[in-house]
């Protein structure tokens, strides 16, 4: 691969969502170096899942960074940044798409300025670095003791993958229920995970603080559906409490 890149003799290399650290043998080939488009405002959210962690942590804005590639993960000098708000309607997919468009526009604007020397790369403040580790399926398990706002952020952050999910108790194996869309509401002093309301008006679950109103769900082995569709086909009743089985439970 290195020899192939040398034959191309590129002036500059642009990397986006590559997920691996380039070796020096590649970095040193192009005349103007290698640039990376990263989906966060570095040094915040270095790593594999910056979009998901920004939503999960309740950030109100994020953006894209164009940086020089360095041997360390997402630690290179910053060449350009652009910021956008995180909308209440955003999930990881919609925010990804908006950031992709923003990054494409920014790189087109930045390359000529960088090549002609109009932009001076600025070192990152490494003391402010936050890392966004890669997500696992188990990260999607819902802890109902968290606040409704925190769980709303989780539902949005983990859509489309791995999905935020909980478990319905049955006489046999607990049944997984994925929550794709929800809204936080005020109220309830019931034990976390308790279904407070389950009718044509709302599907409310008590949290550590507040209520989570489930609007789009998916029962294990079924398609996504609105809460009225789901409730029509199940025997879910107020008072039922969702489970959180051990992480090693097969899901």
XYZ file of N, CA and C in Angstrom:
753
model
N 0.827 -1.201 0.000
C 0.000 0.000 0.000
C 0.866 1.258 0.000
N 1.943 1.230 0.750
C 2.829 2.399 0.818
C 3.459 2.675 -0.539
N 3.885 1.628 -1.218
C 4.499 1.806 -2.536
C 3.487 2.344 -3.543
N 2.248 1.900 -3.423
C 1.204 2.383 -4.327
C 0.978 3.883 -4.125
N 0.951 4.316 -2.860
C 0.767 5.744 -2.571
C 1.953 6.547 -3.095
N 3.146 6.008 -2.958
C 4.336 6.704 -3.473
C 4.249 6.902 -4.985
N 3.724 5.902 -5.691
C 3.585 6.014 -7.147
C 2.580 7.100 -7.526
N 1.548 7.248 -6.714
C 0.567 8.307 -6.981
C 1.190 9.693 -6.818
N 2.173 9.784 -5.919
C 2.857 11.051 -5.642
C 1.863 12.183 -5.342
N 1.002 12.003 -4.340
C -0.020 13.012 -4.055
C 0.577 14.277 -3.438
N -0.044 15.417 -3.717
C 0.354 16.666 -3.063
C -0.152 16.709 -1.627
N -1.327 16.113 -1.417
C -1.946 16.123 -0.090
C -2.853 14.899 0.021
N -3.002 14.377 1.220
C -3.895 13.245 1.474
C -4.941 13.690 2.490
N -6.212 13.410 2.178
C -7.315 13.741 3.077
C -7.923 12.443 3.598
N -8.068 12.358 4.904
C -8.611 11.158 5.542
C -9.871 11.541 6.321
N -10.907 10.713 6.223
C -12.135 10.932 6.997
C -12.673 9.588 7.463
N -12.952 9.483 8.763
C -13.551 8.270 9.338
C -12.758 7.013 8.983
N -11.446 7.122 9.020
C -10.595 5.988 8.656
C -10.466 4.996 9.810
N -10.373 5.494 11.030
C -10.374 4.616 12.191
C -9.049 3.989 12.550
N -7.982 4.312 11.814
C -6.658 3.776 12.130
C -5.629 4.907 12.083
N -4.536 4.708 12.783
C -3.459 5.696 12.779
C -2.548 5.424 11.586
N -2.325 6.432 10.766
C -1.457 6.266 9.596
C 0.003 6.173 10.027
N 0.775 5.299 9.403
C 2.204 5.211 9.722
C 2.958 6.411 9.154
N 4.100 6.704 9.746
C 4.928 7.819 9.268
C 5.282 7.659 7.795
N 5.420 6.416 7.353
C 5.792 6.173 5.959
C 4.750 6.721 4.991
N 3.502 6.782 5.425
C 2.437 7.380 4.608
C 2.379 8.888 4.834
N 2.423 9.291 6.103
C 2.301 10.713 6.453
C 3.345 11.558 5.740
N 4.535 11.011 5.559
C 5.647 11.789 5.001
C 5.676 11.826 3.468
N 4.764 11.131 2.812
C 4.792 11.089 1.340
C 4.328 12.400 0.696
N 3.124 12.909 1.011
C 2.639 14.091 0.288
C 3.371 15.373 0.680
N 3.519 16.243 -0.278
C 4.230 17.515 -0.082
C 3.604 18.350 1.031
N 2.265 18.375 1.069
C 1.571 19.198 2.063
C 0.996 18.365 3.212
N 1.449 17.133 3.320
C 1.071 16.308 4.452
C -0.288 15.639 4.322
N -0.718 15.049 5.424
C -2.002 14.348 5.498
C -2.926 15.099 6.456
N -4.142 15.353 6.010
C -5.133 16.031 6.836
C -6.275 15.077 7.161
N -6.848 15.269 8.337
C -7.958 14.435 8.786
C -9.170 15.315 9.075
N -10.343 14.862 8.635
C -11.599 15.525 8.982
C -12.223 14.732 10.125
N -12.347 15.356 11.289
C -12.843 14.660 12.483
C -14.150 15.294 12.945
N -15.104 14.461 13.348
C -16.452 14.936 13.667
C -16.604 15.393 15.117
N -15.744 16.303 15.531
C -15.901 16.962 16.827
C -15.061 18.228 16.828
N -15.230 19.024 17.862
C -14.408 20.216 18.037
C -13.234 19.829 18.930
N -12.187 19.338 18.310
C -11.020 18.891 19.063
C -10.448 20.043 19.893
N -9.895 19.717 21.091
C -9.528 18.375 21.573
C -10.651 17.575 22.231
N -11.881 18.073 22.225
C -12.980 17.288 22.786
C -13.347 16.144 21.842
N -13.596 15.001 22.434
C -14.090 13.819 21.726
C -13.146 13.304 20.647
N -11.903 13.101 21.060
C -10.997 12.327 20.216
C -11.472 10.871 20.234
N -11.247 10.160 19.140
C -11.562 8.739 19.159
C -12.658 8.331 18.198
N -13.190 7.120 18.433
C -14.005 6.422 17.434
C -15.463 6.846 17.376
N -16.007 7.417 18.457
C -17.458 7.681 18.484
C -17.764 9.098 18.973
N -17.212 10.111 18.328
C -17.406 11.484 18.824
C -18.845 11.969 18.742
N -19.571 11.554 17.724
C -20.954 12.020 17.558
C -21.840 11.448 18.661
N -21.720 10.155 18.892
C -22.547 9.504 19.910
C -22.280 10.075 21.299
N -21.004 10.271 21.628
C -20.679 10.748 22.967
C -21.070 12.200 23.176
N -21.031 12.995 22.132
C -21.471 14.390 22.254
C -22.958 14.447 22.611
N -23.768 13.628 21.934
C -25.202 13.594 22.249
C -25.427 12.986 23.627
N -24.750 11.886 23.910
C -24.920 11.189 25.184
C -24.610 12.100 26.364
N -23.602 12.938 26.224
C -23.196 13.830 27.309
C -24.002 15.120 27.364
N -24.999 15.233 26.502
C -25.871 16.394 26.565
C -25.285 17.673 26.007
N -24.296 17.554 25.134
C -23.721 18.751 24.511
C -24.791 19.461 23.673
N -24.716 20.774 23.636
C -25.676 21.546 22.839
C -25.107 21.941 21.485
N -23.815 21.721 21.297
C -23.203 21.997 19.997
C -22.024 21.063 19.787
N -21.640 20.912 18.542
C -20.455 20.145 18.176
C -19.977 20.705 16.843
N -19.170 19.962 16.122
C -18.692 20.483 14.850
C -17.710 19.540 14.196
N -16.930 20.088 13.287
C -15.890 19.314 12.615
C -14.561 20.044 12.751
N -13.511 19.256 12.771
C -12.151 19.784 12.844
C -11.334 19.213 11.702
N -10.585 20.065 11.042
C -9.587 19.618 10.074
C -8.233 19.795 10.734
N -7.483 18.717 10.810
C -6.196 18.761 11.516
C -5.130 18.037 10.716
N -3.893 18.361 11.033
C -2.769 17.604 10.492
C -2.706 16.268 11.215
N -2.476 15.223 10.474
C -2.386 13.910 11.102
C -1.059 13.777 11.830
N -1.150 13.296 13.071
C 0.018 13.081 13.922
C 0.051 11.612 14.336
N 1.184 11.154 14.874
C 1.267 9.746 15.290
C 0.264 9.378 16.382
N -0.120 10.346 17.241
C -1.084 10.073 18.298
C -2.508 10.245 17.773
N -3.450 9.561 18.400
C -4.842 9.563 17.958
C -5.468 10.952 18.052
N -5.859 11.502 16.913
C -6.598 12.770 16.832
C -5.931 13.897 17.616
N -4.606 13.904 17.620
C -3.866 14.875 18.429
C -3.102 15.896 17.594
N -3.304 15.910 16.283
C -2.540 16.795 15.416
C -2.954 18.254 15.514
N -2.134 19.126 14.952
C -2.411 20.563 14.963
C -3.696 20.869 14.196
N -4.460 21.817 14.717
C -5.748 22.188 14.122
C -5.551 23.208 13.007
N -6.178 22.931 11.874
C -6.108 23.825 10.714
C -7.391 24.640 10.573
N -8.542 24.023 10.811
C -9.818 24.734 10.709
C -10.879 23.995 11.516
N -11.870 24.750 11.985
C -13.007 24.173 12.689
C -14.287 24.900 12.296
N -15.407 24.190 12.379
C -16.720 24.791 12.162
C -17.689 24.156 13.147
N -18.570 24.957 13.702
C -19.467 24.519 14.776
C -20.926 24.597 14.336
N -21.728 23.631 14.796
C -23.174 23.664 14.573
C -23.880 23.252 15.865
N -25.141 23.669 16.041
C -25.887 23.238 17.225
C -26.329 21.786 17.096
N -26.444 21.110 18.231
C -27.069 19.792 18.265
C -28.546 20.023 18.539
N -29.393 19.634 17.618
C -30.824 19.882 17.728
C -31.491 18.843 18.632
N -32.585 19.233 19.265
C -33.314 18.283 20.105
C -33.862 17.125 19.280
N -34.040 17.350 17.989
C -34.541 16.304 17.090
C -33.431 15.413 16.544
N -32.181 15.736 16.837
C -31.059 14.971 16.292
C -30.909 13.619 16.965
N -30.551 12.602 16.179
C -29.958 11.382 16.703
C -28.580 11.261 16.051
N -27.883 10.170 16.302
C -26.517 10.063 15.775
C -26.476 10.064 14.255
N -27.496 9.492 13.622
C -27.502 9.449 12.159
C -27.740 10.824 11.557
N -28.732 11.537 12.066
C -29.018 12.861 11.496
C -27.876 13.828 11.756
N -27.278 13.736 12.949
C -26.148 14.620 13.249
C -24.939 14.249 12.393
N -24.721 12.962 12.193
C -23.648 12.505 11.301
C -23.807 13.117 9.917
N -25.028 13.075 9.390
C -25.261 13.580 8.038
C -25.011 15.083 7.954
N -25.426 15.807 8.972
C -25.199 17.255 8.984
C -23.712 17.578 9.095
N -23.006 16.814 9.923
C -21.566 17.041 10.075
C -20.799 16.652 8.816
N -21.260 15.614 8.125
C -20.605 15.213 6.876
C -20.697 16.331 5.843
N -21.856 16.945 5.746
C -22.019 18.067 4.817
C -21.159 19.257 5.226
N -21.122 19.515 6.529
C -20.304 20.616 7.037
C -18.828 20.366 6.769
N -18.376 19.131 7.012
C -16.974 18.792 6.789
C -16.575 18.880 5.335
N -17.472 18.448 4.446
C -17.176 18.519 3.011
C -17.005 19.965 2.562
N -17.875 20.831 3.046
C -17.786 22.251 2.692
C -16.511 22.870 3.259
N -16.202 22.523 4.511
C -15.038 23.121 5.169
C -13.728 22.696 4.515
N -13.616 21.426 4.126
C -12.354 20.972 3.538
C -12.115 21.631 2.182
N -13.186 21.840 1.413
C -13.050 22.507 0.112
C -12.580 23.950 0.296
N -13.096 24.605 1.333
C -12.697 25.987 1.601
C -11.282 26.073 2.169
N -10.883 25.046 2.912
C -9.637 25.109 3.676
C -8.398 24.753 2.866
N -8.495 23.757 1.986
C -7.305 23.272 1.275
C -6.544 24.388 0.561
N -7.184 25.246 -0.238
C -6.412 26.297 -0.924
C -5.705 27.244 0.049
N -6.386 27.581 1.135
C -5.797 28.489 2.122
C -4.623 27.832 2.848
N -4.751 26.548 3.098
C -3.668 25.820 3.766
C -2.456 25.693 2.848
N -2.689 25.371 1.591
C -1.587 25.175 0.644
C -0.842 26.481 0.367
N -1.583 27.603 0.296
C -0.889 28.873 0.004
C -0.315 29.552 1.247
N -0.462 28.888 2.399
C 0.159 29.406 3.610
C -0.657 30.420 4.382
N -1.922 30.622 3.996
C -2.763 31.602 4.694
C -3.207 31.108 6.073
N -3.203 29.799 6.265
C -3.616 29.223 7.547
C -2.399 28.645 8.263
N -2.244 29.028 9.521
C -1.166 28.477 10.338
C -1.764 27.451 11.307
N -1.367 26.185 11.203
C -1.887 25.169 12.125
C -1.589 25.522 13.581
N -2.582 25.294 14.449
C -2.443 25.603 15.870
C -2.435 24.314 16.687
N -1.477 24.169 17.611
C -1.441 22.965 18.449
C -2.696 22.853 19.309
N -3.127 21.637 19.566
C -4.245 21.410 20.473
C -3.793 21.601 21.917
N -4.742 21.961 22.774
C -4.497 21.983 24.214
C -4.778 20.571 24.724
N -3.740 19.778 24.835
C -3.918 18.363 25.170
C -4.498 18.160 26.569
N -4.376 19.167 27.436
C -4.927 19.045 28.792
C -6.454 19.030 28.779
N -7.047 19.465 27.669
C -8.505 19.507 27.562
C -9.066 18.353 26.730
N -8.227 17.393 26.423
C -8.661 16.271 25.582
C -9.702 15.410 26.302
N -10.748 15.054 25.576
C -11.767 14.113 26.032
C -11.832 12.997 24.994
N -11.864 11.747 25.460
C -11.840 10.623 24.528
C -13.223 9.987 24.391
N -13.575 9.693 23.154
C -14.867 9.088 22.826
C -14.612 7.652 22.390
N -14.624 6.751 23.366
C -14.291 5.358 23.053
C -15.342 4.727 22.144
N -14.938 3.664 21.502
C -15.839 2.902 20.642
C -16.967 2.300 21.476
N -18.168 2.319 20.943
C -19.319 1.771 21.651
C -19.415 0.259 21.487
N -20.042 -0.386 22.460
C -20.351 -1.809 22.372
C -21.866 -1.980 22.462
N -22.349 -3.148 22.103
C -23.788 -3.402 22.199
C -24.274 -3.245 23.634
N -23.448 -3.685 24.589
C -23.850 -3.636 25.992
C -24.050 -2.208 26.492
N -23.419 -1.241 25.829
C -23.609 0.157 26.213
C -25.060 0.591 26.054
N -25.819 -0.140 25.238
C -27.197 0.243 24.974
C -28.173 -0.081 26.087
N -27.755 -0.878 27.081
C -28.663 -1.248 28.167
C -29.077 -0.005 28.955
N -30.360 0.147 29.178
C -30.885 1.323 29.875
C -30.855 1.120 31.385
N -30.277 2.076 32.081
C -30.283 2.128 33.541
C -31.366 3.131 33.938
N -32.494 2.628 34.372
C -33.641 3.497 34.649
C -33.436 4.403 35.850
N -32.362 4.199 36.614
C -32.097 5.090 37.748
C -31.537 6.438 37.296
N -31.138 6.531 36.025
C -30.678 7.810 35.489
C -31.872 8.737 35.251
N -31.585 10.010 35.045
C -32.656 10.973 34.806
C -33.293 10.754 33.439
N -34.513 11.261 33.283
C -35.200 11.150 31.998
C -34.426 11.867 30.900
N -33.816 12.991 31.237
C -33.033 13.726 30.241
C -31.823 12.922 29.797
N -31.135 12.280 30.756
C -29.971 11.457 30.414
C -30.374 10.287 29.520
N -31.513 9.682 29.796
C -31.961 8.545 28.985
C -32.466 8.996 27.618
N -33.062 10.165 27.551
C -33.442 10.746 26.252
C -32.202 10.950 25.394
N -31.139 11.472 26.008
C -29.881 11.635 25.274
C -29.343 10.286 24.814
N -29.490 9.274 25.661
C -28.989 7.943 25.303
C -29.756 7.364 24.119
N -31.068 7.495 24.142
C -31.888 7.003 23.030
C -31.450 7.660 21.724
N -31.221 8.962 21.748
C -30.812 9.685 20.547
C -29.394 9.304 20.124
N -28.499 9.197 21.107
C -27.097 8.896 20.808
C -26.926 7.506 20.213
N -27.741 6.550 20.655
C -27.561 5.157 20.245
C -28.493 4.750 19.104
N -29.075 5.722 18.447
C -29.877 5.497 17.241
C -29.059 5.978 16.048
N -28.630 5.098 15.129
C -29.180 3.764 14.864
C -28.450 2.589 15.520
N -27.259 2.780 16.081
C -26.539 1.636 16.664
C -25.872 2.053 17.959
N -25.898 1.200 18.973
C -26.472 -0.160 19.026
C -27.950 -0.183 19.388
N -28.548 0.986 19.554
C -29.928 1.058 20.030
C -29.954 1.029 21.550
N -30.809 1.849 22.143
C -31.005 1.808 23.597
C -32.089 0.775 23.886
N -31.844 -0.103 24.860
C -32.814 -1.182 25.073
C -32.984 -1.520 26.541
N -34.157 -2.061 26.828
C -34.507 -2.520 28.160
C -35.128 -3.907 28.024
N -35.623 -4.450 29.137
C -36.160 -5.816 29.097
C -37.504 -5.892 29.806
N -38.433 -6.594 29.165
C -39.753 -6.829 29.739
C -39.716 -8.157 30.490
N -40.108 -8.171 31.768
C -40.106 -9.441 32.501
C -41.198 -10.376 31.987
N -40.869 -11.652 31.875
C -41.852 -12.677 31.508
C -41.614 -13.886 32.402
N -42.463 -14.898 32.268
C -42.285 -16.122 33.051
C -41.067 -16.912 32.592
N -40.581 -16.605 31.388
C -39.404 -17.292 30.873
C -38.262 -16.286 30.739
N -37.625 -16.243 29.586
C -36.525 -15.303 29.363
C -37.063 -13.886 29.178
N -36.421 -12.874 29.803
C -36.841 -11.492 29.567
C -36.795 -11.154 28.079
N -37.724 -10.338 27.631
C -37.829 -9.961 26.222
C -37.278 -8.550 26.035
N -36.379 -8.402 25.076
C -35.758 -7.100 24.849
C -36.709 -6.148 24.134
N -36.714 -4.908 24.590
C -37.475 -3.844 23.939
C -36.517 -2.700 23.627
N -36.343 -2.408 22.341
C -35.511 -1.277 21.941
C -36.365 -0.012 21.897
N -35.765 1.074 22.328
C -36.446 2.366 22.333
C -35.740 3.261 21.326
N -36.440 3.607 20.252
C -35.831 4.374 19.163
C -36.096 5.865 19.271
N -37.237 6.214 19.822
C -37.562 7.632 19.990
C -38.300 7.809 21.311
N -38.010 8.918 21.989
C -38.637 9.190 23.277
C -38.486 10.671 23.591
N -39.236 11.125 24.580
C -39.097 12.502 25.047
C -39.107 12.513 26.569
N -38.335 13.408 27.189
C -38.341 13.502 28.647
C -39.514 14.344 29.134
N -40.092 13.928 30.251
C -41.202 14.667 30.854
C -40.948 14.795 32.351
N -41.670 15.714 32.981
C -41.551 15.877 34.424
C -42.545 14.971 35.137
N -42.234 14.685 36.423
C -43.186 13.940 37.237
C -42.693 12.585 37.688
N -43.494 11.934 38.553
C -43.314 10.564 39.046
C -42.290 10.431 40.158
N -42.708 9.720 41.213
C -41.797 9.337 42.285
C -41.828 7.823 42.447
N -42.188 7.135 41.401
C -42.259 5.679 41.420
C -40.871 5.073 41.234
N -40.694 3.806 41.585
C -39.393 3.157 41.375
C -38.962 3.243 39.916
N -37.692 3.510 39.661
C -37.202 3.622 38.277
C -37.527 2.376 37.457
N -37.976 2.610 36.221
C -38.329 1.514 35.334
C -39.789 1.126 35.389
N -40.556 1.769 36.269
C -41.976 1.446 36.401
C -42.794 2.133 35.306
N -43.652 1.370 34.650
C -44.542 1.948 33.641
C -45.666 2.694 34.362
N -45.772 3.985 34.104
C -46.743 4.839 34.776
C -48.018 4.975 33.955
N -47.861 5.015 32.657
C -49.008 5.217 31.767
C -48.777 4.407 30.504
N -49.794 3.696 30.060
C -49.676 2.892 28.840
C -51.038 2.832 28.169
N -51.334 3.878 27.406
C -52.610 3.938 26.703
C -52.431 4.722 25.407
N -53.521 5.080 24.760
C -53.437 5.771 23.473
C -52.871 7.180 23.591
N -52.819 7.705 24.817
C -52.305 9.059 25.019
C -50.792 9.087 25.192
N -50.231 8.100 25.873
C -48.789 8.112 26.152
C -48.331 6.760 26.680
N -47.004 6.553 26.606
C -46.350 5.356 27.141
C -45.205 5.860 28.014
N -45.493 6.072 29.303
C -44.580 6.747 30.221
C -43.911 5.768 31.175
N -42.595 5.978 31.372
C -41.821 5.139 32.282
C -41.099 6.030 33.285
N -41.156 5.644 34.549
C -40.497 6.406 35.602
C -38.985 6.230 35.538
N -38.257 7.322 35.762
C -36.787 7.296 35.752
C -36.268 7.732 37.122
N -34.962 7.835 37.265
C -34.393 8.317 38.516
C -34.947 9.672 38.883
N -35.138 10.505 37.878
C -35.881 11.754 38.019
C -36.606 12.004 36.711
N -37.883 12.310 36.803
C -38.677 12.550 35.607
C -39.213 11.273 34.981
N -39.865 11.458 33.840
C -40.478 10.362 33.095
C -39.942 10.340 31.678
N -39.834 9.148 31.114
C -39.474 9.023 29.706
C -40.711 8.562 28.951
N -41.133 9.372 27.996
C -42.294 9.045 27.169
C -41.808 8.323 25.913
N -42.093 7.035 25.807
C -41.614 6.221 24.692
C -42.541 6.408 23.494
N -41.989 6.823 22.366
C -42.836 7.105 21.196
C -42.631 6.131 20.039
N -41.412 5.599 19.881
C -41.153 4.574 18.863
C -40.334 3.463 19.500
N -40.835 2.237 19.430
C -40.173 1.109 20.087
C -40.108 -0.078 19.130
N -39.365 -1.102 19.549
C -39.243 -2.316 18.732
C -39.082 -3.514 19.647
N -40.087 -4.355 19.665
C -40.019 -5.576 20.452
C -39.093 -6.569 19.763
N -38.387 -7.338 20.551
C -37.450 -8.334 20.023
C -38.121 -9.205 18.957
N -37.510 -9.255 17.761
C -38.047 -10.058 16.676
C -39.148 -9.395 15.869
N -39.474 -8.148 16.212
C -40.533 -7.430 15.503
C -39.965 -6.192 14.801
N -40.815 -5.498 14.065
C -40.407 -4.261 13.398
C -40.588 -3.070 14.348
N -40.004 -1.938 13.972
C -40.228 -0.708 14.727
C -41.698 -0.321 14.625
N -42.220 0.245 15.705
C -43.616 0.678 15.672
C -43.847 1.817 16.655
N -44.921 2.557 16.424
C -45.309 3.614 17.351
C -45.843 2.976 18.630
N -45.889 3.779 19.721
C -46.336 3.178 20.971
C -47.787 2.691 20.913
N -48.731 3.348 20.199
C -50.082 2.769 20.133
C -50.099 1.403 19.447
N -49.314 1.262 18.370
C -49.227 -0.035 17.688
C -48.676 -1.100 18.628
N -47.630 -0.740 19.364
C -47.004 -1.681 20.290
C -47.979 -2.096 21.387
N -48.657 -1.131 21.977
C -49.558 -1.437 23.085
C -50.767 -2.244 22.633
N -51.184 -2.058 21.381
C -52.311 -2.837 20.854
C -51.995 -4.323 20.779
N -50.717 -4.648 20.608
C -50.341 -6.043 20.424
C -49.712 -6.694 21.638
N -49.698 -6.000 22.777
C -49.088 -6.558 23.986
C -50.023 -6.371 25.181
N -49.621 -6.969 26.289
C -50.415 -6.843 27.515
C -49.709 -5.960 28.544
N -48.936 -5.031 28.057
C -48.233 -4.118 28.954
C -49.244 -3.281 29.736
N -49.064 -3.212 31.055
C -49.971 -2.452 31.905
C -49.176 -1.541 32.844
N -49.766 -0.419 33.255
C -49.118 0.411 34.275
C -48.814 -0.410 35.519
N -47.676 -0.141 36.126
C -47.242 -0.893 37.299
C -46.163 -1.911 36.983
N -46.115 -2.372 35.732
C -45.043 -3.284 35.322
C -43.708 -2.550 35.391
N -42.678 -3.259 35.798
C -41.357 -2.635 35.917
C -40.366 -3.328 34.988
N -39.715 -2.536 34.135
C -38.708 -3.083 33.227
C -37.507 -3.612 34.012
N -36.833 -4.599 33.433
C -35.669 -5.232 34.050
C -34.375 -4.725 33.436
N -33.303 -4.905 34.181
C -31.955 -4.747 33.633
C -31.182 -5.993 34.037
N -31.153 -7.008 33.161
C -30.456 -8.250 33.504
C -28.947 -8.066 33.447
N -28.176 -9.042 33.911
C -26.715 -8.948 33.794
C -26.290 -8.722 32.355
N -25.172 -8.021 32.183
C -24.691 -7.685 30.846
C -24.403 -8.936 30.026
N -24.018 -10.042 30.686
C -23.701 -11.248 29.928
C -24.952 -12.033 29.525
N -26.139 -11.492 29.872
C -27.370 -12.127 29.395
C -27.421 -12.049 27.871
N -27.765 -13.139 27.209
C -27.816 -13.141 25.749
C -28.971 -12.257 25.283
N -28.658 -11.294 24.408
C -29.682 -10.343 23.964
C -29.728 -10.285 22.462
